[in-house]
């Protein structure tokens, strides 16, 4: 892809941090603002879920820092990332924090923003297409969505014990569609809580892995069978679970 837009569109100044969403994976779904930030950044701190081909837009002397985190493998801690953002901004660098999907959806973007505010670092936030949007679009190719309510939740274990717990009773009784981020490792817990709070066991489940990419797979099963299905088919992240 070629872009003839001027970098002045984003006004990326030295000593500034841009926190940007890289979209769900397909490079065609990345915003122009993110591409321009990639071309201008001196330091890029990027996650494991971004499309690595995006890095070809970087300038030659850019400093790349991998900050990928999964349930079982962490390249660094969130505290490391926060410190890097401040460190390089104070060195008068243009710092790009590149995250998969959109920075506002379960990405700890708020923690990074609060740390930048605390340290009086100027920053901007560029939105991206979140993976749930992409997964829902792919799933809707096969069926018409008639639900009037949409619930987005994280299935990941809560890191802090003071984090608000998911209200499964509310989720069941709204009657809306439920989209679960990062839920594969907690699928048994999610299933049991939904059934406990009254969801029908034969409720349809779709699981979209690697949404928008060439290796995308859409699995279909029922709520009562979902744990065995995930295990038998070795379903892996990154995945979005759609509970219909």
Short mmCIF file of C-alpha atoms in Angstrom, two decimals:
data_model
loop_
_atom_site.label_atom_id
_atom_site.label_comp_id
_atom_site.label_asym_id
_atom_site.label_seq_id
_atom_site.Cartn_x
_atom_site.Cartn_y
_atom_site.Cartn_z
CA UNK A 1 0.00 0.00 0.00
CA UNK A 2 1.22 3.51 -0.86
CA UNK A 3 0.25 6.63 1.08
CA UNK A 4 0.78 10.15 -0.20
CA UNK A 5 -0.62 11.87 2.86
CA UNK A 6 1.51 14.37 4.72
CA UNK A 7 2.80 13.55 8.21
CA UNK A 8 1.39 16.92 9.25
CA UNK A 9 -2.00 15.23 9.48
CA UNK A 10 -0.99 13.59 12.75
CA UNK A 11 1.39 16.33 13.98
CA UNK A 12 3.73 13.82 15.68
CA UNK A 13 6.15 15.94 17.70
CA UNK A 14 9.34 15.02 19.57
CA UNK A 15 8.71 14.06 23.20
CA UNK A 16 5.21 12.86 22.40
CA UNK A 17 3.64 9.39 22.73
CA UNK A 18 1.01 8.11 20.31
CA UNK A 19 -1.01 5.12 21.49
CA UNK A 20 -2.49 3.56 18.38
CA UNK A 21 -4.68 0.61 17.45
CA UNK A 22 -3.29 -1.58 14.66
CA UNK A 23 -6.61 -3.26 13.88
CA UNK A 24 -7.59 -6.96 14.00
CA UNK A 25 -4.75 -8.27 11.83
CA UNK A 26 -5.48 -7.66 8.17
CA UNK A 27 -3.18 -4.87 7.03
CA UNK A 28 -5.97 -3.41 4.89
CA UNK A 29 -7.88 -2.57 8.07
CA UNK A 30 -5.19 -0.31 9.55
CA UNK A 31 -5.95 3.41 9.69
CA UNK A 32 -3.97 5.95 7.70
CA UNK A 33 -3.11 7.73 10.95
CA UNK A 34 -1.42 4.59 12.25
CA UNK A 35 0.60 4.17 9.05
CA UNK A 36 1.78 7.79 9.26
CA UNK A 37 2.73 7.31 12.91
CA UNK A 38 4.75 4.22 11.96
CA UNK A 39 6.61 6.18 9.29
CA UNK A 40 7.49 9.00 11.69
CA UNK A 41 8.21 7.24 15.02
CA UNK A 42 11.69 7.06 16.54
CA UNK A 43 10.68 4.32 19.01
CA UNK A 44 7.93 1.73 18.52
CA UNK A 45 6.72 -0.48 21.37
CA UNK A 46 4.51 -3.13 19.79
CA UNK A 47 2.33 -6.06 20.85
CA UNK A 48 2.33 -9.67 19.64
CA UNK A 49 -1.08 -9.37 17.94
CA UNK A 50 -0.13 -6.70 15.42
CA UNK A 51 0.51 -7.68 11.81
CA UNK A 52 4.33 -7.73 11.68
CA UNK A 53 4.30 -6.58 8.05
CA UNK A 54 3.29 -3.16 9.39
CA UNK A 55 6.86 -2.70 10.58
CA UNK A 56 8.00 -2.31 6.98
CA UNK A 57 6.62 1.24 7.14
CA UNK A 58 9.11 2.20 9.87
CA UNK A 59 12.04 4.44 9.08
CA UNK A 60 15.47 2.79 8.95
CA UNK A 61 16.86 3.93 12.30
CA UNK A 62 13.76 3.24 14.39
CA UNK A 63 14.14 1.46 17.75
CA UNK A 64 11.75 -1.51 17.93
CA UNK A 65 10.73 -2.95 21.29
CA UNK A 66 8.63 -6.12 21.41
CA UNK A 67 6.13 -6.00 24.28
CA UNK A 68 4.03 -9.10 23.61
CA UNK A 69 2.14 -10.70 26.49
CA UNK A 70 0.12 -13.90 26.51
CA UNK A 71 -1.37 -15.98 29.31
CA UNK A 72 1.74 -18.19 29.50
CA UNK A 73 4.49 -16.01 28.05
CA UNK A 74 5.40 -12.41 28.77
CA UNK A 75 8.16 -10.50 27.02
CA UNK A 76 7.84 -7.77 29.65
CA UNK A 77 5.54 -6.43 32.34
CA UNK A 78 3.03 -3.61 32.03
CA UNK A 79 5.26 -1.61 34.36
CA UNK A 80 8.16 -2.05 31.90
CA UNK A 81 6.02 -0.68 29.08
CA UNK A 82 4.92 2.31 31.14
CA UNK A 83 8.52 3.13 32.01
CA UNK A 84 9.68 2.81 28.40
CA UNK A 85 7.00 5.23 27.21
CA UNK A 86 8.12 7.87 29.67
CA UNK A 87 11.84 7.18 29.28
CA UNK A 88 11.95 7.65 25.52
CA UNK A 89 9.53 10.57 25.51
CA UNK A 90 11.83 12.36 27.99
CA UNK A 91 14.69 11.66 25.57
CA UNK A 92 12.71 13.80 23.11
CA UNK A 93 11.81 10.84 20.90
CA UNK A 94 8.61 10.31 18.96
CA UNK A 95 7.22 7.23 20.70
CA UNK A 96 4.58 4.96 19.17
CA UNK A 97 2.77 2.42 21.33
CA UNK A 98 1.25 -0.01 18.84
CA UNK A 99 -1.52 -2.29 20.06
CA UNK A 100 -3.66 -4.91 18.35
CA UNK A 101 -7.28 -4.01 17.66
CA UNK A 102 -8.41 -0.79 19.32
CA UNK A 103 -6.61 0.73 22.29
CA UNK A 104 -9.83 1.21 24.28
CA UNK A 105 -10.96 -2.43 24.35
CA UNK A 106 -9.36 -4.51 27.12
CA UNK A 107 -5.85 -3.42 26.16
CA UNK A 108 -4.68 -1.66 29.32
CA UNK A 109 -4.53 1.55 27.35
CA UNK A 110 -6.00 3.42 30.29
CA UNK A 111 -3.10 2.33 32.52
CA UNK A 112 -0.60 3.70 30.03
CA UNK A 113 -2.53 6.94 29.61
CA UNK A 114 -2.74 7.47 33.38
CA UNK A 115 1.01 6.85 33.72
CA UNK A 116 1.76 9.37 30.97
CA UNK A 117 -0.50 11.94 32.64
CA UNK A 118 1.20 11.33 35.97
CA UNK A 119 4.58 11.99 34.37
CA UNK A 120 3.30 14.98 32.39
CA UNK A 121 4.05 13.42 28.99
CA UNK A 122 2.07 14.68 26.01
CA UNK A 123 0.18 11.94 24.18
CA UNK A 124 -2.42 11.20 21.53
CA UNK A 125 -4.72 8.21 21.07
CA UNK A 126 -5.55 6.83 17.62
CA UNK A 127 -8.47 4.42 17.44
CA UNK A 128 -8.45 1.19 15.43
CA UNK A 129 -10.89 -1.50 14.38
CA UNK A 130 -11.34 -3.83 17.33
CA UNK A 131 -11.21 -7.60 16.79
CA UNK A 132 -14.82 -8.03 17.93
CA UNK A 133 -16.01 -5.83 15.06
CA UNK A 134 -14.10 -7.94 12.57
CA UNK A 135 -15.26 -11.23 14.10
CA UNK A 136 -18.90 -10.12 14.16
CA UNK A 137 -18.72 -9.08 10.51
CA UNK A 138 -17.29 -12.46 9.52
CA UNK A 139 -19.89 -14.34 11.54
CA UNK A 140 -22.77 -12.28 10.11
CA UNK A 141 -21.89 -13.45 6.61
CA UNK A 142 -23.57 -16.74 7.51
CA UNK A 143 -26.57 -15.53 9.49
CA UNK A 144 -28.67 -12.40 10.00
CA UNK A 145 -28.14 -10.72 13.37
CA UNK A 146 -31.50 -9.90 14.95
CA UNK A 147 -30.31 -9.15 18.49
CA UNK A 148 -30.86 -5.56 19.67
CA UNK A 149 -28.22 -5.66 22.40
CA UNK A 150 -24.49 -6.35 22.22
CA UNK A 151 -22.27 -7.08 25.23
CA UNK A 152 -18.47 -7.00 25.01
CA UNK A 153 -16.64 -8.69 27.88
CA UNK A 154 -13.16 -9.93 28.68
CA UNK A 155 -12.75 -13.61 29.46
CA UNK A 156 -9.22 -13.16 30.77
CA UNK A 157 -8.60 -13.78 34.46
CA UNK A 158 -8.80 -10.58 36.44
CA UNK A 159 -5.27 -9.42 37.30
CA UNK A 160 -6.27 -7.31 40.28
CA UNK A 161 -8.48 -8.75 42.99
CA UNK A 162 -10.36 -5.45 43.25
CA UNK A 163 -11.46 -5.57 39.59
CA UNK A 164 -15.20 -5.66 39.10
CA UNK A 165 -16.53 -9.16 38.45
CA UNK A 166 -18.60 -9.97 35.38
CA UNK A 167 -22.34 -9.88 36.09
CA UNK A 168 -23.44 -13.09 34.39
CA UNK A 169 -27.02 -12.70 35.58
CA UNK A 170 -27.22 -9.38 33.75
CA UNK A 171 -25.66 -10.84 30.61
CA UNK A 172 -28.16 -13.71 30.49
CA UNK A 173 -31.21 -11.57 31.17
CA UNK A 174 -30.47 -8.82 28.64
CA UNK A 175 -31.04 -11.40 25.92
CA UNK A 176 -28.32 -9.80 23.82
CA UNK A 177 -25.41 -11.21 21.89
CA UNK A 178 -22.23 -11.68 23.95
CA UNK A 179 -18.75 -11.25 22.47
CA UNK A 180 -15.89 -12.50 24.62
CA UNK A 181 -12.32 -11.31 24.20
CA UNK A 182 -9.48 -13.53 25.45
CA UNK A 183 -11.89 -16.21 26.65
CA UNK A 184 -10.41 -19.52 25.47
CA UNK A 185 -8.48 -20.25 28.67
CA UNK A 186 -11.57 -19.45 30.78
CA UNK A 187 -14.19 -21.11 28.60
CA UNK A 188 -15.24 -23.68 31.22
CA UNK A 189 -15.76 -20.96 33.83
CA UNK A 190 -17.70 -18.79 31.37
CA UNK A 191 -19.92 -21.70 30.30
CA UNK A 192 -20.73 -22.75 33.87
CA UNK A 193 -21.58 -19.22 34.97
CA UNK A 194 -23.87 -18.61 32.01
CA UNK A 195 -25.74 -21.89 32.55
CA UNK A 196 -25.92 -21.27 36.31
CA UNK A 197 -27.61 -17.94 35.63
CA UNK A 198 -30.21 -19.40 33.29
CA UNK A 199 -28.78 -19.46 29.78
CA UNK A 200 -30.07 -22.38 27.71
CA UNK A 201 -27.57 -25.17 27.22
CA UNK A 202 -28.26 -25.35 23.49
CA UNK A 203 -27.38 -21.67 22.95
CA UNK A 204 -25.31 -21.31 19.78
CA UNK A 205 -21.61 -20.52 20.10
CA UNK A 206 -19.30 -19.31 17.33
CA UNK A 207 -15.56 -18.99 17.82
CA UNK A 208 -13.59 -16.97 15.28
CA UNK A 209 -9.82 -17.41 15.40
CA UNK A 210 -7.39 -15.11 13.57
CA UNK A 211 -10.25 -12.94 12.30
CA UNK A 212 -9.58 -11.19 8.95
CA UNK A 213 -6.39 -13.18 8.27
CA UNK A 214 -5.81 -15.93 5.70
CA UNK A 215 -5.77 -18.57 8.46
CA UNK A 216 -9.10 -17.43 9.91
CA UNK A 217 -11.32 -20.29 11.10
CA UNK A 218 -14.94 -20.10 12.29
CA UNK A 219 -16.04 -22.88 14.64
CA UNK A 220 -19.66 -23.54 15.62
CA UNK A 221 -20.92 -25.46 18.64
CA UNK A 222 -23.37 -25.23 21.56
CA UNK A 223 -22.86 -23.76 25.02
CA UNK A 224 -23.08 -27.10 26.83
CA UNK A 225 -20.47 -28.65 24.49
CA UNK A 226 -18.09 -25.71 24.15
CA UNK A 227 -15.35 -26.82 26.57
CA UNK A 228 -14.97 -30.27 25.02
CA UNK A 229 -15.20 -28.73 21.55
CA UNK A 230 -12.37 -26.28 22.27
CA UNK A 231 -10.19 -29.04 23.71
CA UNK A 232 -10.96 -31.61 21.00
CA UNK A 233 -10.31 -29.13 18.19
CA UNK A 234 -7.33 -27.51 19.94
CA UNK A 235 -8.80 -24.04 19.44
CA UNK A 236 -6.14 -21.45 20.23
CA UNK A 237 -6.01 -17.67 20.73
CA UNK A 238 -6.35 -15.11 19.32
CA UNK A 239 -10.06 -15.85 19.28
CA UNK A 240 -13.36 -14.05 19.73
CA UNK A 241 -16.21 -16.09 21.22
CA UNK A 242 -19.69 -15.11 20.03
CA UNK A 243 -22.55 -16.33 22.20
CA UNK A 244 -25.84 -16.03 20.33
#
